[in-house]
Short mmCIF file of C-alpha atoms and ligand atoms in Angstrom, two decimals:
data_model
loop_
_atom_site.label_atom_id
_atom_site.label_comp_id
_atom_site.label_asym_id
_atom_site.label_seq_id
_atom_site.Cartn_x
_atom_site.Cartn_y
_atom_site.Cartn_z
CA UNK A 1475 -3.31 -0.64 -11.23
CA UNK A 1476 0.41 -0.80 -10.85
CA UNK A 1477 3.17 1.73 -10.38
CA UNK A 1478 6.66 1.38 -12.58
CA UNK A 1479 9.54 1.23 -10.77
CA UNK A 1480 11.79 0.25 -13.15
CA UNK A 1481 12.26 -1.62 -16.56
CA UNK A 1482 9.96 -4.75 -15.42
CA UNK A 1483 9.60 -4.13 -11.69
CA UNK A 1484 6.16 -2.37 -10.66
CA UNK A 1485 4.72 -1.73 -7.00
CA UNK A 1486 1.36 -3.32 -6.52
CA UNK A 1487 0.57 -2.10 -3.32
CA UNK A 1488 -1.94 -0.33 -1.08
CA UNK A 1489 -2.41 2.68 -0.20
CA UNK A 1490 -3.60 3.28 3.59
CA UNK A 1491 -5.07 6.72 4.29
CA UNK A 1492 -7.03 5.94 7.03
CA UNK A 1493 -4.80 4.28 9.27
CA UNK A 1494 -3.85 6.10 12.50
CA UNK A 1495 -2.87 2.87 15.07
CA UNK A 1496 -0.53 -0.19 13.96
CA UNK A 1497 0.78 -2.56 15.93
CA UNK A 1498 -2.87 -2.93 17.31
CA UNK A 1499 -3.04 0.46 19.43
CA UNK A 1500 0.82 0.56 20.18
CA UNK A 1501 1.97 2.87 17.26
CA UNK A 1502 0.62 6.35 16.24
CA UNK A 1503 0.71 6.88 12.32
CA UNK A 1504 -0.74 10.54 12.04
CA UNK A 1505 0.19 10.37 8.40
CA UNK A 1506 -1.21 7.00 7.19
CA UNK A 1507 0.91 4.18 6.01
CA UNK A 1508 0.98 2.39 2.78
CA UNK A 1509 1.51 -1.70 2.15
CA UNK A 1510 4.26 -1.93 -0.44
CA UNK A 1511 4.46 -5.24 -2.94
CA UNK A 1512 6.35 -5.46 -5.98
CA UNK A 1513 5.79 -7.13 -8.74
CA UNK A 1514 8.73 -8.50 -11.24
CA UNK A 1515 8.04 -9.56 -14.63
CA UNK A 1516 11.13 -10.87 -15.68
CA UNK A 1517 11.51 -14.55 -17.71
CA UNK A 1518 9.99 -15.69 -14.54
CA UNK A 1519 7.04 -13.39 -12.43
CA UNK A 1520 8.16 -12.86 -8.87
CA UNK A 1521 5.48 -11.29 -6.32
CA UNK A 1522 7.64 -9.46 -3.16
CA UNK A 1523 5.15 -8.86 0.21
CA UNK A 1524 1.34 -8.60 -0.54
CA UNK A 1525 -0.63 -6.14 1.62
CA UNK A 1526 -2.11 -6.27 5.22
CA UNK A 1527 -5.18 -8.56 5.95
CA UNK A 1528 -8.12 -5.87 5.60
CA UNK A 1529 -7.14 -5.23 1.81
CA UNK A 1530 -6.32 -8.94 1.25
CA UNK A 1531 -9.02 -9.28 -1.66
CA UNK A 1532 -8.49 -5.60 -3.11
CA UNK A 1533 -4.79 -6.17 -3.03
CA UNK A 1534 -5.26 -9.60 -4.92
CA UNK A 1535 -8.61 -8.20 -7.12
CA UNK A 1536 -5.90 -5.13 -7.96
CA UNK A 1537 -3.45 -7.61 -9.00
CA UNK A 1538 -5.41 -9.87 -10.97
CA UNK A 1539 -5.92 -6.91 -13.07
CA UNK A 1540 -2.64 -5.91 -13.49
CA UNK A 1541 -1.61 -9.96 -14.59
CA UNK A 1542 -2.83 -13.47 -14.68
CA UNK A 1543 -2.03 -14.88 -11.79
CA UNK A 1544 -1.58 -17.82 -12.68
CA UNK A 1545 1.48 -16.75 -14.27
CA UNK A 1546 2.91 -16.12 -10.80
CA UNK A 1547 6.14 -18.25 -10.56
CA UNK A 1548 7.19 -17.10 -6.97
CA UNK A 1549 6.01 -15.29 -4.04
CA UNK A 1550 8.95 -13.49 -1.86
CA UNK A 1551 7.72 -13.01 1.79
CA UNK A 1552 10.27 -11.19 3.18
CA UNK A 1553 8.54 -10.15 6.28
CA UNK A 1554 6.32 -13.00 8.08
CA UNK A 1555 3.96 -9.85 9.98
CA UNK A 1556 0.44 -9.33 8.55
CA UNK A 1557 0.78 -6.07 7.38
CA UNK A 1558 2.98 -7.90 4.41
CA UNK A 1559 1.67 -11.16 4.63
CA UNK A 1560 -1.99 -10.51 5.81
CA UNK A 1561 -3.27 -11.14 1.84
CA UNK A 1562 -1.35 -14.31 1.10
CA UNK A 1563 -4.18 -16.91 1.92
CA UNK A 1564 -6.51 -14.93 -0.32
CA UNK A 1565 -3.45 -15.04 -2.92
CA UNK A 1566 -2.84 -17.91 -2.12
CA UNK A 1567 -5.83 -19.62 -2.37
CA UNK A 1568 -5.83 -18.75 -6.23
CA UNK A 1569 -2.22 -20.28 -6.69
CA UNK A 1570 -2.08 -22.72 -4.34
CA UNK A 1571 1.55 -24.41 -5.06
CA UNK A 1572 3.60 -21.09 -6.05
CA UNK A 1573 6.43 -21.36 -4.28
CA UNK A 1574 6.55 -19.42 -0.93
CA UNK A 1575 10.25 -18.09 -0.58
CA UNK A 1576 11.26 -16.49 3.11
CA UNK A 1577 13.52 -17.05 5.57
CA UNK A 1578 13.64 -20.47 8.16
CA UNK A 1579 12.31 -18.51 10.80
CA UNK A 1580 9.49 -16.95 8.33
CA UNK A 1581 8.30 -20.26 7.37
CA UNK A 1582 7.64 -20.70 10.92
CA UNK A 1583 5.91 -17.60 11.49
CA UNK A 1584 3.71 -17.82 8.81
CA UNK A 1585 2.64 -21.41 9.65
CA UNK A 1586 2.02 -19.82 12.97
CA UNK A 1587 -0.24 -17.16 11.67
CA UNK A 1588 -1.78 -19.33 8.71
CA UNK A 1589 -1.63 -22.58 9.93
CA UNK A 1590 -1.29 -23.99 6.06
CA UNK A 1591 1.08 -25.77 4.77
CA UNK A 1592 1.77 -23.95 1.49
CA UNK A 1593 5.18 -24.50 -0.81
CA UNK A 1594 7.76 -23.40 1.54
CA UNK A 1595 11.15 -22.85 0.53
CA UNK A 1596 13.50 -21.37 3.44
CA UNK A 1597 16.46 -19.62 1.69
CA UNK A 1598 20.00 -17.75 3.25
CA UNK A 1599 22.23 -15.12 2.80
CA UNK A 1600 23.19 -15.69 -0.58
CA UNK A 1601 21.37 -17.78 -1.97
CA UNK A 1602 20.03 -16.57 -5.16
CA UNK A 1603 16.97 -17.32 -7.16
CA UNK A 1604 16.88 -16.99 -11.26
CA UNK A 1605 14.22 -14.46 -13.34
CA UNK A 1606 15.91 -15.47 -16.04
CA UNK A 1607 18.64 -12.56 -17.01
CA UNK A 1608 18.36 -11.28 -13.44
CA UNK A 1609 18.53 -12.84 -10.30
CA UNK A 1610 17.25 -11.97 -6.77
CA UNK A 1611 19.89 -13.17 -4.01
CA UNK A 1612 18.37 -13.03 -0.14
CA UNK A 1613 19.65 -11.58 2.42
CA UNK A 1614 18.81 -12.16 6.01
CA UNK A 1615 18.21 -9.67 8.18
CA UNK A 1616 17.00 -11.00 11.82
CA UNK A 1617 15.63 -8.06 14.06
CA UNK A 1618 15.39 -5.37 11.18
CA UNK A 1619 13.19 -5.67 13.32
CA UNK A 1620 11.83 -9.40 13.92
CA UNK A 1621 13.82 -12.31 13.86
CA UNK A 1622 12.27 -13.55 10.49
CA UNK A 1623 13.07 -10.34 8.51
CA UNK A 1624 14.89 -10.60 5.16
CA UNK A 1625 15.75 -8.15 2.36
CA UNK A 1626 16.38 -9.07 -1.49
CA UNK A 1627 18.47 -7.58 -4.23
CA UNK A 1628 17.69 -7.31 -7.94
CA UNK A 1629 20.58 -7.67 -9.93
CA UNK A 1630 20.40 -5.89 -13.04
CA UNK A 1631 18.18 -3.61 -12.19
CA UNK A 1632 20.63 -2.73 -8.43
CA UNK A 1633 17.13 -2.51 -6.45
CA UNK A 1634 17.17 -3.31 -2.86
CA UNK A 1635 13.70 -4.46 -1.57
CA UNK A 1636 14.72 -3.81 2.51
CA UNK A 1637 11.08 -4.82 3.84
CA UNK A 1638 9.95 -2.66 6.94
CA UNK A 1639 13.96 -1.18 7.23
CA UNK A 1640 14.29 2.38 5.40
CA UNK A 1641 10.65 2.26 5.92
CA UNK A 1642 7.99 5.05 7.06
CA UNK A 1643 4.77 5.40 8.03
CA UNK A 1644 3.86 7.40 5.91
CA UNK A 1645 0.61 7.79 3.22
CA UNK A 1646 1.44 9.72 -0.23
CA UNK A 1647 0.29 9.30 -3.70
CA UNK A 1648 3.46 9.91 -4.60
CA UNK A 1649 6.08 6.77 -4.54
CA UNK A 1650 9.12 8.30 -4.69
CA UNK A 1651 11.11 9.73 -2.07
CA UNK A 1652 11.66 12.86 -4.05
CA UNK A 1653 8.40 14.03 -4.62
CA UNK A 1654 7.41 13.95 -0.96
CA UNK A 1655 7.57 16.88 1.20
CA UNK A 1656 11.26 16.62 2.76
CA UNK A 1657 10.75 17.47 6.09
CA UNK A 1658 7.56 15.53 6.67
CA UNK A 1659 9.28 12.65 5.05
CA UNK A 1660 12.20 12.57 7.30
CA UNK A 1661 10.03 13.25 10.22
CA UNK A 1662 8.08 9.86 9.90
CA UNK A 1663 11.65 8.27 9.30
CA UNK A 1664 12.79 9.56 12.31
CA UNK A 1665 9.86 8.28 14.12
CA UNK A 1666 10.05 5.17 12.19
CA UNK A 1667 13.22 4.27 13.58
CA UNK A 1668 13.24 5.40 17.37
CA UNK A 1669 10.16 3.92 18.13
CA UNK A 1670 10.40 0.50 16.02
CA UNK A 1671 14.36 0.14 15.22
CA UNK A 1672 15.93 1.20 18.30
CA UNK A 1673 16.23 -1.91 20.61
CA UNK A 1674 18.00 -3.11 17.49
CA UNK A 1675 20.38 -0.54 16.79
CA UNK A 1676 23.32 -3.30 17.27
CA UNK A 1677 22.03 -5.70 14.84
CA UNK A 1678 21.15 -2.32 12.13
CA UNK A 1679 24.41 -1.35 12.69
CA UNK A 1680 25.72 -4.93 11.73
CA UNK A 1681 23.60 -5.53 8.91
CA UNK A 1682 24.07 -2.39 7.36
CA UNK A 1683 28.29 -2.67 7.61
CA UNK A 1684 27.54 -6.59 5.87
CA UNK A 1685 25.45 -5.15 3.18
CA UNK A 1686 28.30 -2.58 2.33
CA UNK A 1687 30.64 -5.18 2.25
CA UNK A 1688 28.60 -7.10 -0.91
CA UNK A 1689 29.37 -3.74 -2.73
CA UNK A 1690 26.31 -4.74 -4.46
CA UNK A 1691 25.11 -1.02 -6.66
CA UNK A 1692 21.78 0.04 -5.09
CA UNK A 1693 20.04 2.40 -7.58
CA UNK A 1694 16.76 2.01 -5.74
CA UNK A 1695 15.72 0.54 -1.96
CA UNK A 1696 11.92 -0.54 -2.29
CA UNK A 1697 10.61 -0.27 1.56
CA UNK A 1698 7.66 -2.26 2.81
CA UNK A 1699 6.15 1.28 3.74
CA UNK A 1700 6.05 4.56 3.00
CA UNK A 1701 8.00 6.04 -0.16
CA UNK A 1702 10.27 4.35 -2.33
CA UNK A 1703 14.13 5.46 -1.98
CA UNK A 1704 14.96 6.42 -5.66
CA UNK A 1705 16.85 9.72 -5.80
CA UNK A 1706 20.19 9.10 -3.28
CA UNK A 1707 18.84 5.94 -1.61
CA UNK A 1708 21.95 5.92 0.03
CA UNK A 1709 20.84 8.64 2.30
CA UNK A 1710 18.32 6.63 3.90
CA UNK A 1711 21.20 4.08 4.90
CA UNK A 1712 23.46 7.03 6.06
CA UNK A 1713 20.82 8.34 8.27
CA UNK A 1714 20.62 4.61 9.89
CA UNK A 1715 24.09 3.92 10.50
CA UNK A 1716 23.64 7.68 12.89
CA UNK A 1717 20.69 6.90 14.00
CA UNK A 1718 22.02 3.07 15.34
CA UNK A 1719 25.30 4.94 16.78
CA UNK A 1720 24.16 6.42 20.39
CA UNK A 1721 21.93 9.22 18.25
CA UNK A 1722 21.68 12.24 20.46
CA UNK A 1723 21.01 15.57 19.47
CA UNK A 1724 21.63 18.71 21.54
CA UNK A 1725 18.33 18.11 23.31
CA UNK A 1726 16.76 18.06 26.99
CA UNK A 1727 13.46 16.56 26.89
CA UNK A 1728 11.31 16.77 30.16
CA UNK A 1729 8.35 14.13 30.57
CA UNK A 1730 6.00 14.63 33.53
CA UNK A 1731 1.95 13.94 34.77
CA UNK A 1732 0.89 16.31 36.93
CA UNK A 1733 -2.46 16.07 39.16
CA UNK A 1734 -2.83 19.90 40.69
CA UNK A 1735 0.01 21.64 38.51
CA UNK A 1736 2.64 21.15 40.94
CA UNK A 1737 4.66 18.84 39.15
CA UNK A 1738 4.08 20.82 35.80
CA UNK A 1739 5.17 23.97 37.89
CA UNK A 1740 8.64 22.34 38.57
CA UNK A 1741 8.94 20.97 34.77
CA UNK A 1742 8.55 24.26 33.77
CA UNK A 1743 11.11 25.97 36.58
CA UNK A 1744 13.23 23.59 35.59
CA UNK A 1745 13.17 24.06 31.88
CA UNK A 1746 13.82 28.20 32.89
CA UNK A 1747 16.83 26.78 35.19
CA UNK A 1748 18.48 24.87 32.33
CA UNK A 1749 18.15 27.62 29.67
CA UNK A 1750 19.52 30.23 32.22
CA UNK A 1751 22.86 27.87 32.40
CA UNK A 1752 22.92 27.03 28.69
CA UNK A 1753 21.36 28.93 25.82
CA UNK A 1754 22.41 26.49 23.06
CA UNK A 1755 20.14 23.44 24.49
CA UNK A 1756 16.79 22.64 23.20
CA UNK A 1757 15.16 22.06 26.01
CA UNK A 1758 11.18 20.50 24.54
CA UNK A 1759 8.12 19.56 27.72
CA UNK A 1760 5.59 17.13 27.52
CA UNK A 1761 2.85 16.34 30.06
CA UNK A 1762 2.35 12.40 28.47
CA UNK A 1763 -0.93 12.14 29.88
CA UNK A 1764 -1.87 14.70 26.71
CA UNK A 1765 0.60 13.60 24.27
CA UNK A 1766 1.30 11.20 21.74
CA UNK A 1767 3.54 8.26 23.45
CA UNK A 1768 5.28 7.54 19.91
CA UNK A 1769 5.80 11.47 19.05
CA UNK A 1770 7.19 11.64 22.88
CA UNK A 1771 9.95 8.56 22.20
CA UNK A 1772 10.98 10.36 19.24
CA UNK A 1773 12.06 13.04 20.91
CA UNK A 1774 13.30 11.08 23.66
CA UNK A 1775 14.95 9.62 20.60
CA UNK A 1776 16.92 12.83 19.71
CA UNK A 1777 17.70 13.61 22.95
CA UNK A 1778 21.11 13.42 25.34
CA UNK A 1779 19.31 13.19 28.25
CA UNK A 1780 15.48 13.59 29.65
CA UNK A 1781 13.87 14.94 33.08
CA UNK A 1782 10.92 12.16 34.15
CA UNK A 1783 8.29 13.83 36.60
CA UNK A 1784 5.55 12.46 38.62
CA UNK A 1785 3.98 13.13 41.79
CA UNK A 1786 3.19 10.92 44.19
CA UNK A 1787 0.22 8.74 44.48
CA UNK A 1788 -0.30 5.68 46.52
CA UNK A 1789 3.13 5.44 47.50
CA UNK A 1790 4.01 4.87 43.42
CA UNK A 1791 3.88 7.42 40.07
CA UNK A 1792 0.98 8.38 37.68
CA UNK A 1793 -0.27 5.66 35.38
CA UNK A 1794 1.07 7.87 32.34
CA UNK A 1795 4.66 7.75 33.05
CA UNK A 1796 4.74 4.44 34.15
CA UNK A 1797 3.11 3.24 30.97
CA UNK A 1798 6.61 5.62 29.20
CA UNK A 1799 8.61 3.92 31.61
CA UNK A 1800 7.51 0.65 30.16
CA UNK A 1801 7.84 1.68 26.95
CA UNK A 1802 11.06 2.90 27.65
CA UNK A 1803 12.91 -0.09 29.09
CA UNK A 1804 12.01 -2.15 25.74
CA UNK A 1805 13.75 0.44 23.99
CA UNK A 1806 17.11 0.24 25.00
CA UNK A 1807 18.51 3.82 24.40
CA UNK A 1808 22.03 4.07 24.26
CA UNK A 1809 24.01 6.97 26.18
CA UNK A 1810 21.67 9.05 27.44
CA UNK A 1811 21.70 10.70 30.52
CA UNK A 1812 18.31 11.32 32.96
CA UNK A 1813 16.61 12.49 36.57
CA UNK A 1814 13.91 12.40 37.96
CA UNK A 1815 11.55 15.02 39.89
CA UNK A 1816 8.22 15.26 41.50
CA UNK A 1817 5.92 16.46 43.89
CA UNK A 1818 5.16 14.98 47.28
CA UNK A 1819 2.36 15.43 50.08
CA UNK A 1820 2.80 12.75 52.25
CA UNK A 1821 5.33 9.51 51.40
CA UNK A 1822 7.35 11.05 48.63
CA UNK A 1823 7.99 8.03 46.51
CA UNK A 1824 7.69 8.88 43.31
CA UNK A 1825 11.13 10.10 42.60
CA UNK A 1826 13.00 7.70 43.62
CA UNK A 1827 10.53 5.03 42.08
CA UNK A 1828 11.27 7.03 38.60
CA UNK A 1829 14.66 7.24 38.80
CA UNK A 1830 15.39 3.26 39.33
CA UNK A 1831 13.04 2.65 35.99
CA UNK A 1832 15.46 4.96 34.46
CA UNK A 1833 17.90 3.04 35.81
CA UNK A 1834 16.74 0.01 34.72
CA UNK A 1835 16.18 1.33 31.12
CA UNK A 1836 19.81 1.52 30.77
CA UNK A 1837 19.93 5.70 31.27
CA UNK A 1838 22.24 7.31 33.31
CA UNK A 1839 20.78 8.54 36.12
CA UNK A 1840 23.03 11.84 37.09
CA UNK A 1841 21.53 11.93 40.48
CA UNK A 1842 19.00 11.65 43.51
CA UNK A 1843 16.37 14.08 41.03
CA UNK A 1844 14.65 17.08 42.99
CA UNK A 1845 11.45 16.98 45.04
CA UNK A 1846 8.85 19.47 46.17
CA UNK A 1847 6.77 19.25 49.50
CA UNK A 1848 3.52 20.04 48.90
CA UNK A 1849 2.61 22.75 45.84
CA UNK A 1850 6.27 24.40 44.73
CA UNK A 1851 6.59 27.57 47.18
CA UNK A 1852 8.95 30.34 46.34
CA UNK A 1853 11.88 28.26 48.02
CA UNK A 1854 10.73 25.70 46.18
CA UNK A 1855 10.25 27.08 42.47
CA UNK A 1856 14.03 28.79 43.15
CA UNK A 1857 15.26 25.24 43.81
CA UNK A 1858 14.19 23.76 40.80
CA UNK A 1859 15.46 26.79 38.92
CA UNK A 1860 18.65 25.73 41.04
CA UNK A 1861 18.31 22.08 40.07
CA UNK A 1862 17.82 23.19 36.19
CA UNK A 1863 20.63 25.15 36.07
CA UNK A 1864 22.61 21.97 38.19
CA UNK A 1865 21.60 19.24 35.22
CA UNK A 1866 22.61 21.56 32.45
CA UNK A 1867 26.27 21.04 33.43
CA UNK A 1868 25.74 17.15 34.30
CA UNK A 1869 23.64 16.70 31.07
CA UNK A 1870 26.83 17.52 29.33
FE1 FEO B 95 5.74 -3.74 8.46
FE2 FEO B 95 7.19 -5.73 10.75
O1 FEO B 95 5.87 -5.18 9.62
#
């Protein structure tokens, strides 16, 4: 079975309904995924990215149908991870001396998953590679988003296959972007981005300004995942150059654990305090201990600045929002503001403890967050009301 793209370029991937973890158990996917290769039939027959190891002999089974593989001139691995290259030994295995075209550093990371020595050939920025009447010229793209990554361009036909950038988790029969349900669509690339593309907003933001400057047409972008960018693909590309820019929205998002409701108590006192001072905000809570981590970083994502509470236990915070913390520091949010808060019964670490992970996560911490002794009292609800009310202005 195979999909037309365009004129002689087809998709040939899978499909993935089931899938609700990738990156082992890092990365929620509440809408699937799919594994997209492309298949060019040109003078010479180009394979782009195969499919990820559990579908390695239905993706290759599927494209045996579709043509003789044999026939297969070249295989384009843009992206060394197994969730593009996970089928190439069982393709592999049935052309053993295609040509392999991918980056240095994908050579090397294929080796390293593979451990074969198939027909490598390690090619640039630039460097282009004949079909015949059309040509494919690579593009590297280190940390969009590992440092092996490349894209390719189709002249002729102007398509731009980007690999995992402009990609989304995302599971549709439909392939193109505008038969998808808009909002869901732009919801998983939203996601997509803040929680995989963020720590690399500098090098996006590069990449996408030395694309530009090819002036190369792009009719179509081809993603590794999710749906294909046909109708505006240029919108995908606008969307990243904001997104890689210090993205903030006019958002307050408030993270907390709680382990008798105290802490919640003060979230939510605090919430009330910031919407008394400002009415425009969109202030959004989330106890992470009952939320998705990746749906949570999203909107940490859109946000100008975030509230982190925890109370105290063993002189440290809640296992929850230390595992955020983590998460956070990898991220490397830009411009974004943050304090901490908490409740306390005996040491009273935990706010302090938060607010130097913030710290160290690169967020501006406005200042020394706002504590409660014991369960929040009247005095003490009516000081984080206070407190609220306080950030709204230094959130600003
Ligand atoms: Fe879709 Fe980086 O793999």
């Amino acid at each position: 079975m195979k999909l037309q793209i365009k004129n002689n370029v087809s998709w040939v991937g899978k499909v993935d309904w089931e899938l609700r973890k990738f990156h082992g158990n890092e990365l929620s996917t509440h809408r699937g995924s799919t594994y997209n290769s492309y298949l060019i039939e040109e003078e010479k027959i180009a394979v782009i990215d195969t499919a990820w190891a559990p579908f390695a002999k239905e993706y290759v089974a599927n494209l045996g149908n579709v043509i003789d593989l044999k026939k297969i001139d070249y295989v384009i691995a843009n992206h060394a991870e197994i969730d593009h290259s996970g089928a190439l030994p069982e393709l592999m295995s049935c052309i053993p001396g295609t040509p392999i075209y991918c980056s240095a550093n994908g050579i090397k990371s294929l080796k390293g998953h593979y451990h074969q020595d198939w027909n490598f050939h390690a090619v640039k920025t630039g460097e282009r590679l004949s079909l015949g009447k059309k040509e494919l010229i690579f593009i590297e793209a280190p940390m969009l988003h590992w440092p092996d990554s490349m894209f390719c361009y189709l002249t002729g036909d102007n398509i731009l296959f980007s690999n995992d950038a402009f990609g989304q988790h995302y599971a549709s029969e439909f392939r193109f972007n505008d038969l998808v349900d808009q909002e869901e669509l732009m919801a998983e690339a939203i996601k997509y981005y803040a929680n995989i593309l963020t720590p690399f907003s500098t090098f996006v933001d590069k990449k996408i300004k030395e694309v530009l400057s090819f002036k190369l047409p792009v009719d179509i972008i081809c993603t590794s995942h999710g749906v294909i960018w046909r109708d505006n693909p240029l919108q995908i590309v606008e969307q990243y150059v904001k997104w890689a820019n210090k993205y903030k929205e006019n958002q307050i998002t408030i993270v907390y654990d709680t382990m008798w409701n105290g802490t919640r108590i003060m979230a939510e006192k605090i919430a009330y305090g910031i919407t008394q001072a400002d009415q425009k905000v969109n202030v959004k809570l989330y106890n992470i201990a009952k939320s998705d981590k990746n749906d949570v970083i999203t909107e940490i994502f859109k946000s100008k600045a975030i509230l982190v509470g925890s109370p105290t236990i063993n002189r440290g915070i809640l296992t929850a929002v230390a595992g955020l913390l983590e998460e956070i520091k990898g991220m490397r949010f830009q411009d974004k503001k943050a304090a901490a808060f908490g409740c306390y019964g005996w040491s009273g670490e935990s706010v302090k403890v938060i607010s130097q992970s913030l710290e160290s996560a690169g967020f501006q911490v406005v200042d020394g967050g706002v504590m409660s002794f014991w369960n929040p009292d009247s005095k003490s609800i009516e000081n984080c009301i206070e407190y609220g009310k306080k950030v709204a202005g230094l959130f600003n």
